[in-house]
Short mmCIF file of N, CA and C in Angstrom, two decimals:
data_model
loop_
_atom_site.label_atom_id
_atom_site.label_comp_id
_atom_site.label_asym_id
_atom_site.label_seq_id
_atom_site.Cartn_x
_atom_site.Cartn_y
_atom_site.Cartn_z
N MET X 1 68.58 66.69 47.26
CA MET X 1 69.47 66.33 46.11
C MET X 1 70.60 66.29 46.54
N PRO X 2 71.03 64.59 46.27
CA PRO X 2 72.36 65.13 46.78
C PRO X 2 74.40 65.37 46.35
N PHE X 3 74.84 65.95 47.34
CA PHE X 3 76.47 66.16 47.34
C PHE X 3 76.86 65.49 47.46
N PRO X 4 78.19 64.95 46.68
CA PRO X 4 78.71 64.30 47.73
C PRO X 4 80.18 65.00 48.50
N TYR X 5 80.56 65.99 48.37
CA TYR X 5 81.25 67.00 48.56
C TYR X 5 80.80 68.68 49.37
N LEU X 6 81.64 68.35 50.60
CA LEU X 6 81.77 69.28 51.70
C LEU X 6 80.34 69.94 51.70
N ILE X 7 79.29 70.03 50.95
CA ILE X 7 78.15 71.19 51.04
C ILE X 7 76.82 69.59 51.32
N GLY X 8 76.99 68.75 51.09
CA GLY X 8 76.03 67.65 51.87
C GLY X 8 74.87 67.49 51.01
N THR X 9 74.28 68.43 50.33
CA THR X 9 72.70 68.21 49.87
C THR X 9 72.76 70.19 49.67
N PHE X 10 71.72 69.49 48.18
CA PHE X 10 71.57 70.32 47.53
C PHE X 10 69.69 71.20 47.80
N GLY X 11 69.32 70.52 48.72
CA GLY X 11 68.07 70.55 49.01
C GLY X 11 67.13 69.26 48.34
N ALA X 12 65.65 70.00 48.82
CA ALA X 12 64.88 68.78 48.51
C ALA X 12 64.30 68.72 47.60
N PHE X 13 63.40 67.83 46.83
CA PHE X 13 63.65 67.70 45.73
C PHE X 13 62.49 66.35 45.73
N VAL X 14 60.89 67.69 44.79
CA VAL X 14 59.30 66.99 45.07
C VAL X 14 60.23 66.44 43.46
N SER X 15 59.09 65.01 44.25
CA SER X 15 58.39 64.45 43.27
C SER X 15 56.74 63.56 43.02
N LEU X 16 56.28 64.58 42.32
CA LEU X 16 55.11 65.05 42.53
C LEU X 16 54.35 62.37 41.49
N ARG X 17 53.94 61.87 42.69
CA ARG X 17 53.65 60.87 42.65
C ARG X 17 51.73 60.42 41.99
N ASP X 18 51.95 61.83 42.78
CA ASP X 18 49.78 61.87 42.85
C ASP X 18 49.10 62.38 41.78
N PRO X 19 47.91 62.84 41.03
CA PRO X 19 48.31 64.02 39.99
C PRO X 19 48.08 65.11 40.70
N VAL X 20 48.20 66.40 39.95
CA VAL X 20 48.52 68.15 40.40
C VAL X 20 46.83 68.15 40.42
N PRO X 21 45.76 68.45 40.56
CA PRO X 21 44.53 68.99 41.02
C PRO X 21 44.69 69.58 39.64
N THR X 22 44.86 70.98 39.18
CA THR X 22 45.03 72.00 37.72
C THR X 22 46.38 72.78 38.17
N ARG X 23 46.94 72.21 36.40
CA ARG X 23 48.23 72.90 35.82
C ARG X 23 48.83 74.14 36.20
N LYS X 24 47.98 75.00 37.34
CA LYS X 24 48.43 76.37 37.76
C LYS X 24 48.66 75.68 38.60
N ALA X 25 48.37 74.67 39.56
CA ALA X 25 48.36 74.54 40.77
C ALA X 25 49.88 73.06 40.66
N MET X 26 50.33 72.52 39.48
CA MET X 26 51.54 72.29 38.95
C MET X 26 52.87 73.21 39.12
N ALA X 27 52.55 74.40 38.36
CA ALA X 27 52.70 75.43 38.01
C ALA X 27 53.36 76.36 39.35
N GLU X 28 52.99 75.89 40.09
CA GLU X 28 53.05 77.06 41.44
C GLU X 28 53.43 76.34 42.66
N ILE X 29 53.68 75.24 42.31
CA ILE X 29 54.10 73.30 42.96
C ILE X 29 55.26 74.12 43.31
N GLY X 30 55.40 73.85 41.85
CA GLY X 30 57.61 74.62 41.06
C GLY X 30 57.99 75.38 41.28
N ALA X 31 57.07 76.17 41.35
CA ALA X 31 57.61 77.95 41.03
C ALA X 31 58.26 79.08 42.40
N ALA X 32 57.57 77.55 43.50
CA ALA X 32 57.44 78.58 44.68
C ALA X 32 58.75 77.71 45.72
N GLY X 33 59.41 76.95 45.31
CA GLY X 33 60.38 76.45 46.21
C GLY X 33 61.76 77.63 45.15
N PRO X 34 61.99 77.49 44.71
CA PRO X 34 63.46 78.45 43.75
C PRO X 34 63.19 80.25 44.41
N ILE X 35 61.57 79.81 44.09
CA ILE X 35 61.49 81.66 43.82
C ILE X 35 61.65 82.71 46.14
N ALA X 36 61.06 81.74 47.15
CA ALA X 36 61.99 81.26 48.55
C ALA X 36 62.98 81.70 48.05
N GLY X 37 63.75 81.27 47.77
CA GLY X 37 65.32 80.30 47.93
C GLY X 37 65.95 81.37 47.54
N PHE X 38 65.71 81.97 46.23
CA PHE X 38 65.87 82.85 44.73
C PHE X 38 65.60 84.20 46.64
N LEU X 39 64.59 84.88 46.83
CA LEU X 39 64.36 86.52 47.15
C LEU X 39 65.08 87.07 48.34
N ALA X 40 65.07 84.97 49.32
CA ALA X 40 66.16 84.92 50.72
C ALA X 40 68.01 85.54 49.98
N ALA X 41 68.00 84.64 49.51
CA ALA X 41 69.78 84.73 48.66
C ALA X 41 69.79 85.83 48.01
N VAL X 42 68.33 86.86 47.54
CA VAL X 42 69.89 87.87 47.16
C VAL X 42 69.90 88.69 48.47
N PRO X 43 69.22 89.36 49.54
CA PRO X 43 69.54 89.92 50.16
C PRO X 43 70.83 89.57 51.02
N LEU X 44 71.40 88.12 51.66
CA LEU X 44 72.22 87.73 51.98
C LEU X 44 72.84 87.29 50.94
N LEU X 45 73.24 87.71 49.73
CA LEU X 45 73.90 88.38 48.69
C LEU X 45 75.15 89.74 49.79
N PHE X 46 74.60 90.76 49.43
CA PHE X 46 75.41 91.56 50.17
C PHE X 46 75.70 91.96 51.61
N LEU X 47 74.06 91.59 52.34
CA LEU X 47 75.32 90.79 53.49
C LEU X 47 76.26 89.46 54.02
N ALA X 48 76.23 88.97 53.23
CA ALA X 48 78.11 88.21 52.66
C ALA X 48 78.86 89.19 52.97
N GLN X 49 78.32 90.10 51.13
CA GLN X 49 80.12 90.93 50.87
C GLN X 49 80.18 91.80 52.22
N TYR X 50 79.50 92.25 52.93
CA TYR X 50 78.62 93.64 53.75
C TYR X 50 79.92 92.23 54.97
N LEU X 51 79.99 91.90 55.00
CA LEU X 51 80.40 90.98 56.35
C LEU X 51 81.89 90.42 56.39
N GLU X 52 82.15 89.94 54.73
CA GLU X 52 83.39 89.90 54.72
C GLU X 52 84.52 90.47 54.49
N GLY X 53 83.79 91.36 54.11
CA GLY X 53 84.84 92.87 54.48
C GLY X 53 84.56 93.44 56.01
N ILE X 54 84.60 92.64 56.94
CA ILE X 54 84.39 92.92 57.98
C ILE X 54 85.34 91.67 58.59
N PHE X 55 85.28 90.53 58.27
CA PHE X 55 86.05 89.43 58.55
C PHE X 55 86.32 88.58 58.38
N LYS X 56 87.35 88.74 58.87
CA LYS X 56 87.60 88.35 57.15
C LYS X 56 88.41 87.01 57.46
N PRO X 57 87.85 85.73 56.21
CA PRO X 57 88.43 84.16 56.63
C PRO X 57 89.69 83.96 56.90
N ILE X 58 89.85 83.29 58.07
CA ILE X 58 91.73 82.84 57.84
C ILE X 58 91.42 80.94 58.00
N GLY X 59 92.21 80.22 56.77
CA GLY X 59 92.55 79.69 56.51
C GLY X 59 91.28 78.19 56.03
N ASN X 60 89.99 79.44 55.36
CA ASN X 60 88.59 78.04 55.01
C ASN X 60 88.93 77.51 53.25
N TYR X 61 89.72 77.68 52.81
CA TYR X 61 90.64 77.02 51.68
C TYR X 61 89.42 75.96 50.90
N ILE X 62 88.72 76.34 49.58
CA ILE X 62 88.84 75.36 49.52
C ILE X 62 89.36 74.49 48.20
N PRO X 63 89.01 73.24 47.35
CA PRO X 63 90.01 72.84 46.72
C PRO X 63 89.36 73.42 45.28
N PHE X 64 88.92 73.91 44.72
CA PHE X 64 88.60 74.51 43.46
C PHE X 64 87.75 76.39 43.32
N ILE X 65 88.24 76.24 42.15
CA ILE X 65 87.57 78.01 41.47
C ILE X 65 85.82 77.93 41.95
N LEU X 66 85.59 78.39 42.23
CA LEU X 66 84.15 78.93 42.35
C LEU X 66 83.26 79.59 41.26
N ASN X 67 82.78 79.75 40.02
CA ASN X 67 82.41 80.48 39.11
C ASN X 67 81.21 81.49 39.35
N TYR X 68 81.44 82.67 39.77
CA TYR X 68 79.77 83.25 39.85
C TYR X 68 79.00 83.83 38.81
N PRO X 69 77.46 83.36 39.27
CA PRO X 69 77.18 83.32 38.18
C PRO X 69 76.11 85.43 37.41
N GLU X 70 75.68 85.42 36.92
CA GLU X 70 75.58 87.25 36.27
C GLU X 70 74.88 87.49 37.17
N ILE X 71 74.28 86.97 38.38
CA ILE X 71 73.86 87.93 39.84
C ILE X 71 75.01 89.14 40.27
N TYR X 72 75.67 88.25 40.46
CA TYR X 72 76.94 88.84 40.63
C TYR X 72 77.70 89.66 40.19
N HIS X 73 77.38 90.05 38.49
CA HIS X 73 78.46 90.77 37.46
C HIS X 73 77.25 91.88 37.47
N ILE X 74 76.53 91.46 37.67
CA ILE X 74 74.66 92.57 37.51
C ILE X 74 74.93 93.58 38.84
N PHE X 75 75.55 93.28 39.61
CA PHE X 75 75.52 93.64 40.75
C PHE X 75 76.94 94.75 40.81
N GLY X 76 78.44 93.95 40.00
CA GLY X 76 79.53 94.54 40.44
C GLY X 76 80.18 93.64 40.93
N ILE X 77 79.77 92.74 41.73
CA ILE X 77 80.45 92.18 43.53
C ILE X 77 81.52 90.86 42.67
N VAL X 78 82.82 91.22 42.57
CA VAL X 78 84.51 89.62 42.24
C VAL X 78 84.29 89.40 43.67
N GLU X 79 84.41 88.63 42.85
CA GLU X 79 85.01 87.38 44.15
C GLU X 79 86.87 87.07 43.79
N PRO X 80 87.56 86.85 44.36
CA PRO X 80 88.94 87.44 44.22
C PRO X 80 89.17 85.46 44.82
N SER X 81 89.49 85.42 44.01
CA SER X 81 89.53 83.23 43.81
C SER X 81 90.79 83.31 44.54
N ASN X 82 91.85 83.68 45.16
CA ASN X 82 93.40 83.36 45.37
C ASN X 82 93.08 84.22 46.80
N VAL X 83 92.08 83.95 47.62
CA VAL X 83 91.78 84.44 48.71
C VAL X 83 90.96 83.25 49.08
N PRO X 84 90.68 82.47 51.29
CA PRO X 84 90.19 81.91 51.24
C PRO X 84 88.61 82.44 51.37
N ILE X 85 87.30 81.80 50.35
CA ILE X 85 86.04 82.00 51.00
C ILE X 85 86.07 82.14 52.44
N PHE X 86 85.54 83.32 52.83
CA PHE X 86 84.10 83.89 53.71
C PHE X 86 83.14 82.81 53.40
N PRO X 87 82.63 81.86 54.29
CA PRO X 87 81.85 81.19 54.77
C PRO X 87 80.50 81.77 54.10
N MET X 88 79.28 82.59 54.33
CA MET X 88 78.46 83.50 53.84
C MET X 88 78.82 82.88 52.43
N VAL X 89 79.88 83.35 51.52
CA VAL X 89 79.50 83.79 50.46
C VAL X 89 79.45 82.66 49.48
N PHE X 90 79.84 81.87 50.28
CA PHE X 90 80.43 80.39 49.97
C PHE X 90 78.84 79.47 50.04
N ALA X 91 77.89 79.89 51.28
CA ALA X 91 76.43 79.64 51.02
C ALA X 91 75.61 79.74 50.19
N VAL X 92 76.02 81.48 50.17
CA VAL X 92 75.12 81.99 49.03
C VAL X 92 75.01 81.45 46.92
N TRP X 93 76.73 80.98 47.17
CA TRP X 93 76.98 81.28 45.90
C TRP X 93 76.32 79.25 45.45
N VAL X 94 76.06 78.89 47.07
CA VAL X 94 75.59 77.15 46.95
C VAL X 94 73.97 77.76 46.81
N GLY X 95 73.09 78.71 46.97
CA GLY X 95 71.60 78.92 46.54
C GLY X 95 71.60 79.08 45.95
N MET X 96 72.72 79.80 44.94
CA MET X 96 71.81 80.67 43.85
C MET X 96 72.86 79.71 43.42
N PHE X 97 73.30 78.39 43.16
CA PHE X 97 73.56 77.30 42.22
C PHE X 97 72.44 75.84 41.85
N ALA X 98 71.91 76.15 43.32
CA ALA X 98 71.22 75.14 43.39
C ALA X 98 69.12 75.52 42.91
N THR X 99 69.40 77.34 43.23
CA THR X 99 68.30 77.26 42.57
C THR X 99 68.33 77.48 40.52
N ALA X 100 69.22 77.35 40.53
CA ALA X 100 69.56 76.84 38.85
C ALA X 100 69.10 75.35 38.28
N MET X 101 69.92 75.25 39.76
CA MET X 101 70.09 73.23 38.71
C MET X 101 68.31 72.79 39.35
N ASN X 102 67.61 72.99 39.81
CA ASN X 102 66.58 73.24 40.43
C ASN X 102 65.48 73.98 39.78
N LEU X 103 65.56 74.40 38.17
CA LEU X 103 65.00 75.13 37.61
C LEU X 103 65.52 75.02 36.40
N ILE X 104 66.19 74.07 35.65
CA ILE X 104 66.19 73.33 34.87
C ILE X 104 64.23 72.24 34.49
N PRO X 105 63.94 73.38 33.27
CA PRO X 105 62.33 72.50 32.72
C PRO X 105 62.82 71.31 32.43
N ALA X 106 63.09 70.15 33.14
CA ALA X 106 62.99 68.34 32.37
C ALA X 106 62.79 68.16 34.13
N GLY X 107 62.02 66.41 33.41
CA GLY X 107 61.34 65.39 34.72
C GLY X 107 60.83 66.04 35.80
N GLN X 108 61.07 65.54 36.85
CA GLN X 108 60.85 66.20 38.05
C GLN X 108 61.76 67.79 39.11
N LEU X 109 62.49 67.94 37.89
CA LEU X 109 62.84 69.07 38.87
C LEU X 109 62.02 70.08 38.86
N ASP X 110 61.72 71.19 39.43
CA ASP X 110 61.15 72.80 40.29
C ASP X 110 60.87 72.59 38.33
N GLY X 111 61.55 73.45 37.78
CA GLY X 111 61.33 73.59 36.13
C GLY X 111 61.07 72.91 35.70
N GLY X 112 61.23 71.26 35.93
CA GLY X 112 60.36 70.27 34.86
C GLY X 112 58.43 70.90 35.93
N HIS X 113 58.48 70.82 37.16
CA HIS X 113 57.25 70.83 36.87
C HIS X 113 56.62 72.79 36.33
N ILE X 114 56.97 72.94 36.66
CA ILE X 114 56.74 74.74 35.65
C ILE X 114 56.63 74.47 34.44
N ALA X 115 56.91 74.18 33.39
CA ALA X 115 57.37 73.57 32.88
C ALA X 115 56.15 72.40 31.97
N ARG X 116 55.62 71.83 32.92
CA ARG X 116 54.17 70.65 32.32
C ARG X 116 53.60 71.33 32.86
N GLY X 117 53.84 72.12 34.01
CA GLY X 117 51.89 73.87 34.00
C GLY X 117 52.05 74.17 33.08
N ILE X 118 52.89 74.92 32.62
CA ILE X 118 53.02 76.18 31.65
C ILE X 118 52.20 75.66 30.38
N LEU X 119 53.36 74.78 29.88
CA LEU X 119 52.78 74.27 28.21
C LEU X 119 52.35 72.78 27.69
N GLY X 120 52.07 72.30 29.28
CA GLY X 120 51.28 71.24 29.47
C GLY X 120 52.05 70.14 28.41
N PRO X 121 51.00 69.15 27.74
CA PRO X 121 51.87 67.67 27.67
C PRO X 121 53.36 68.61 26.18
N ARG X 122 53.51 69.25 25.82
CA ARG X 122 54.97 69.23 25.03
C ARG X 122 55.63 69.73 25.35
N SER X 123 55.66 70.12 26.95
CA SER X 123 56.28 70.89 27.36
C SER X 123 58.15 69.43 27.64
N TYR X 124 57.83 68.14 27.28
CA TYR X 124 58.82 66.86 27.49
C TYR X 124 59.74 67.26 26.09
N ILE X 125 58.83 68.52 24.89
CA ILE X 125 60.09 68.33 24.04
C ILE X 125 60.53 69.89 24.66
N LEU X 126 61.01 70.19 25.39
CA LEU X 126 61.91 71.36 26.61
C LEU X 126 62.48 70.10 27.39
N GLY X 127 62.30 69.63 27.78
CA GLY X 127 62.60 68.75 29.24
C GLY X 127 64.70 68.06 28.36
N TYR X 128 63.28 67.62 26.78
CA TYR X 128 64.61 66.83 26.37
C TYR X 128 65.58 67.58 26.22
N ILE X 129 65.69 68.96 25.51
CA ILE X 129 66.37 69.83 24.91
C ILE X 129 67.57 69.86 25.47
N PHE X 130 67.05 70.32 26.88
CA PHE X 130 67.26 70.73 28.58
C PHE X 130 68.34 69.08 28.50
N ILE X 131 68.37 67.97 28.53
CA ILE X 131 68.59 67.38 28.43
C ILE X 131 70.68 67.25 28.47
N GLY X 132 70.29 67.40 26.87
CA GLY X 132 70.82 67.20 25.47
C GLY X 132 71.81 68.08 25.83
N PHE X 133 71.66 70.07 26.62
CA PHE X 133 72.30 71.01 26.77
C PHE X 133 72.86 71.03 27.34
N LEU X 134 72.62 69.41 28.75
CA LEU X 134 73.07 69.08 29.88
C LEU X 134 74.81 68.17 29.26
N PHE X 135 74.56 67.63 28.41
CA PHE X 135 75.71 66.74 28.08
C PHE X 135 76.50 67.11 27.27
N TYR X 136 76.29 68.22 26.03
CA TYR X 136 76.50 69.44 25.46
C TYR X 136 77.89 70.29 26.40
N LEU X 137 77.24 70.66 27.80
CA LEU X 137 77.69 71.11 28.99
C LEU X 137 78.83 70.05 29.55
N THR X 138 78.63 68.99 29.37
CA THR X 138 79.76 67.96 30.30
C THR X 138 80.97 67.59 29.31
N ILE X 139 80.17 67.66 27.96
CA ILE X 139 81.03 67.51 26.99
C ILE X 139 82.48 68.72 27.07
N THR X 140 81.72 70.32 26.75
CA THR X 140 81.99 71.42 26.18
C THR X 140 83.78 71.28 27.23
N TYR X 141 82.02 71.83 28.81
CA TYR X 141 83.89 72.17 30.20
C TYR X 141 83.88 71.20 30.89
N HIS X 142 83.75 70.15 30.29
CA HIS X 142 84.80 69.08 31.81
C HIS X 142 84.26 68.99 33.08
N TYR X 143 82.80 69.63 32.87
CA TYR X 143 82.71 68.87 33.85
C TYR X 143 81.38 67.87 34.73
N ILE X 144 81.79 67.21 34.44
CA ILE X 144 81.04 65.98 34.83
C ILE X 144 79.95 66.13 35.92
N GLY X 145 79.92 66.89 36.94
CA GLY X 145 78.65 67.08 37.33
C GLY X 145 77.24 67.85 37.13
N TRP X 146 77.05 68.64 35.11
CA TRP X 146 76.24 68.09 34.67
C TRP X 146 75.82 66.56 34.22
N LEU X 147 76.41 66.22 34.10
CA LEU X 147 76.49 64.28 33.41
C LEU X 147 75.88 63.49 33.75
N PHE X 148 76.25 64.12 35.91
CA PHE X 148 75.42 63.49 36.79
C PHE X 148 73.85 64.02 37.31
N LEU X 149 73.74 65.12 36.73
CA LEU X 149 72.23 66.03 36.89
C LEU X 149 71.27 65.34 36.08
N ALA X 150 71.54 64.92 34.65
CA ALA X 150 70.83 64.72 33.54
C ALA X 150 70.82 62.96 33.94
N LEU X 151 71.63 62.16 33.40
CA LEU X 151 71.48 60.68 34.54
C LEU X 151 69.60 60.20 35.45
N PHE X 152 70.57 61.67 36.44
CA PHE X 152 69.87 61.60 37.54
C PHE X 152 68.35 62.10 37.20
N VAL X 153 68.01 62.84 36.77
CA VAL X 153 66.54 63.48 35.64
C VAL X 153 66.57 61.84 35.41
N ILE X 154 66.81 61.56 34.21
CA ILE X 154 66.74 60.67 33.20
C ILE X 154 66.37 59.62 34.59
N PHE X 155 67.35 58.77 35.40
CA PHE X 155 66.60 58.32 36.15
C PHE X 155 65.36 57.97 36.81
N MET X 156 64.97 59.61 37.09
CA MET X 156 64.22 59.89 38.03
C MET X 156 62.51 59.46 36.98
N GLY X 157 62.75 60.16 35.73
CA GLY X 157 61.93 59.53 35.45
C GLY X 157 61.78 60.80 34.29
N MET X 158 62.50 60.97 32.51
CA MET X 158 61.79 62.49 31.65
C MET X 158 59.96 62.10 32.12
N ALA X 159 59.18 61.00 31.82
CA ALA X 159 58.02 61.50 31.04
C ALA X 159 57.27 62.01 33.19
N HIS X 160 55.87 63.37 32.56
CA HIS X 160 55.66 63.94 34.08
C HIS X 160 54.17 63.40 34.13
N PRO X 161 54.01 63.30 35.13
CA PRO X 161 52.42 62.86 34.73
C PRO X 161 51.50 64.86 35.44
N PRO X 162 49.45 64.06 33.95
CA PRO X 162 49.56 65.35 34.20
C PRO X 162 48.75 65.44 35.13
N ALA X 163 48.64 66.98 35.44
CA ALA X 163 47.33 67.62 36.56
C ALA X 163 45.68 66.69 36.40
N LEU X 164 44.88 66.72 37.10
CA LEU X 164 43.68 65.85 36.78
C LEU X 164 43.19 67.12 35.45
N ASN X 165 42.81 68.43 35.83
CA ASN X 165 42.57 69.21 35.02
C ASN X 165 43.78 70.25 33.56
N ASP X 166 43.79 68.98 32.45
CA ASP X 166 45.28 69.08 32.22
C ASP X 166 44.50 69.61 30.82
N TYR X 167 43.78 70.22 30.88
CA TYR X 167 43.46 71.66 29.89
C TYR X 167 42.09 73.36 30.36
N GLU X 168 42.88 73.02 31.32
CA GLU X 168 42.87 73.56 32.29
C GLU X 168 43.38 75.42 31.72
N LYS X 169 43.24 76.40 31.35
CA LYS X 169 43.74 77.71 30.35
C LYS X 169 44.48 78.10 31.81
N ILE X 170 45.95 78.54 31.15
CA ILE X 170 46.36 79.76 31.84
C ILE X 170 46.96 81.00 31.89
N SER X 171 46.46 81.28 33.04
CA SER X 171 46.36 82.71 33.17
C SER X 171 47.20 83.44 33.10
N ARG X 172 47.47 84.91 32.63
CA ARG X 172 48.88 85.34 32.41
C ARG X 172 49.41 85.46 34.18
N VAL X 173 48.51 85.53 34.78
CA VAL X 173 50.29 85.88 36.20
C VAL X 173 51.03 83.89 35.87
N ASP X 174 50.43 83.37 35.81
CA ASP X 174 50.95 82.08 36.26
C ASP X 174 52.17 82.40 34.51
N ILE X 175 51.78 83.07 34.07
CA ILE X 175 52.33 82.71 32.74
C ILE X 175 53.87 84.09 32.96
N GLY X 176 53.26 85.39 34.52
CA GLY X 176 54.06 85.84 34.46
C GLY X 176 55.52 85.53 35.61
N ILE X 177 54.67 84.11 36.70
CA ILE X 177 55.57 83.28 37.11
C ILE X 177 56.30 82.64 36.33
N ALA X 178 55.98 82.39 35.68
CA ALA X 178 57.30 81.64 34.91
C ALA X 178 58.05 82.26 34.00
N VAL X 179 58.11 83.50 34.00
CA VAL X 179 58.99 84.17 33.16
C VAL X 179 60.13 84.31 33.88
N PHE X 180 59.56 84.79 35.94
CA PHE X 180 60.28 85.25 36.47
C PHE X 180 61.56 84.37 36.98
N CYS X 181 60.79 83.60 37.37
CA CYS X 181 61.58 81.87 37.20
C CYS X 181 62.41 82.04 36.22
N LEU X 182 61.92 81.83 34.75
CA LEU X 182 63.73 81.85 33.68
C LEU X 182 64.32 82.97 34.08
N VAL X 183 64.50 83.81 34.00
CA VAL X 183 63.95 85.21 34.50
C VAL X 183 65.51 84.66 36.14
N MET X 184 65.22 83.84 36.12
CA MET X 184 66.48 83.35 37.75
C MET X 184 66.69 83.21 37.70
N PHE X 185 66.23 82.02 36.30
CA PHE X 185 67.67 80.88 35.43
C PHE X 185 68.78 81.46 35.19
N ALA X 186 68.58 82.23 34.36
CA ALA X 186 68.92 83.01 33.74
C ALA X 186 70.50 83.48 34.76
N LEU X 187 69.74 84.26 36.01
CA LEU X 187 70.99 84.71 36.81
C LEU X 187 71.64 84.30 37.62
N THR X 188 71.39 82.68 37.46
CA THR X 188 71.99 82.35 38.91
C THR X 188 72.80 80.66 37.63
N PHE X 189 72.65 80.55 36.68
CA PHE X 189 73.36 79.76 35.99
C PHE X 189 74.19 79.87 35.37
N THR X 190 75.28 78.71 35.62
CA THR X 190 76.79 79.29 35.39
C THR X 190 76.58 77.65 35.11
N ALA X 191 77.51 77.46 33.26
CA ALA X 191 77.75 76.75 32.70
C ALA X 191 78.96 75.83 33.35
N LEU X 192 80.60 76.78 33.36
CA LEU X 192 81.23 75.85 34.43
C LEU X 192 81.37 76.53 36.11
N PRO X 193 80.24 75.95 37.08
CA PRO X 193 79.93 75.93 38.36
C PRO X 193 81.76 75.82 39.12
N ILE X 194 81.72 75.44 38.99
CA ILE X 194 83.58 75.58 40.00
C ILE X 194 84.63 75.01 38.28
N LYS X 195 85.91 74.72 39.53
CA LYS X 195 87.04 74.59 38.71
C LYS X 195 88.65 74.48 39.60
N PRO X 196 89.00 73.54 39.04
CA PRO X 196 90.30 72.97 39.53
C PRO X 196 91.14 74.12 40.52
#
């Protein structure tokens, strides 16, 4: 998913063109990337804080203020907004933000794969609710990034292809993975990621 400024990209986009064998596989395909990224980012969160205390960044200002997600507040990490940002702190923030974006349960996003695998055909309702939520955030916070993401998801297609075995029962393990992804989303999501 392209990001036109500073970052370059928010990572890979998994678009399922061929049928997935089972709903379990579909949910696991969607969950694998965000879980791996999140588990890698959490220790780097603390490493970035440690290195920031040793190596003071000089002159690498970015032209906006970052809002940090809930996981920073839970661990008591507060980043000042009036000083240069340590590059690793910025990289970890990008990773957290990308995780939240990918976990939105709509269309062909990772969250869409998870929702379709767990909820089956009813997942489209959740997808439309979250697309409406993105439009709401665009209007409320005047952050156009959510509008671009909503339009991107709509352009790529809100309809999610079913699994070949679309009637398979979902195990408790799969539901646990989905709940963990929901917790990750809550910890990494920020309604207004950046502001001038």
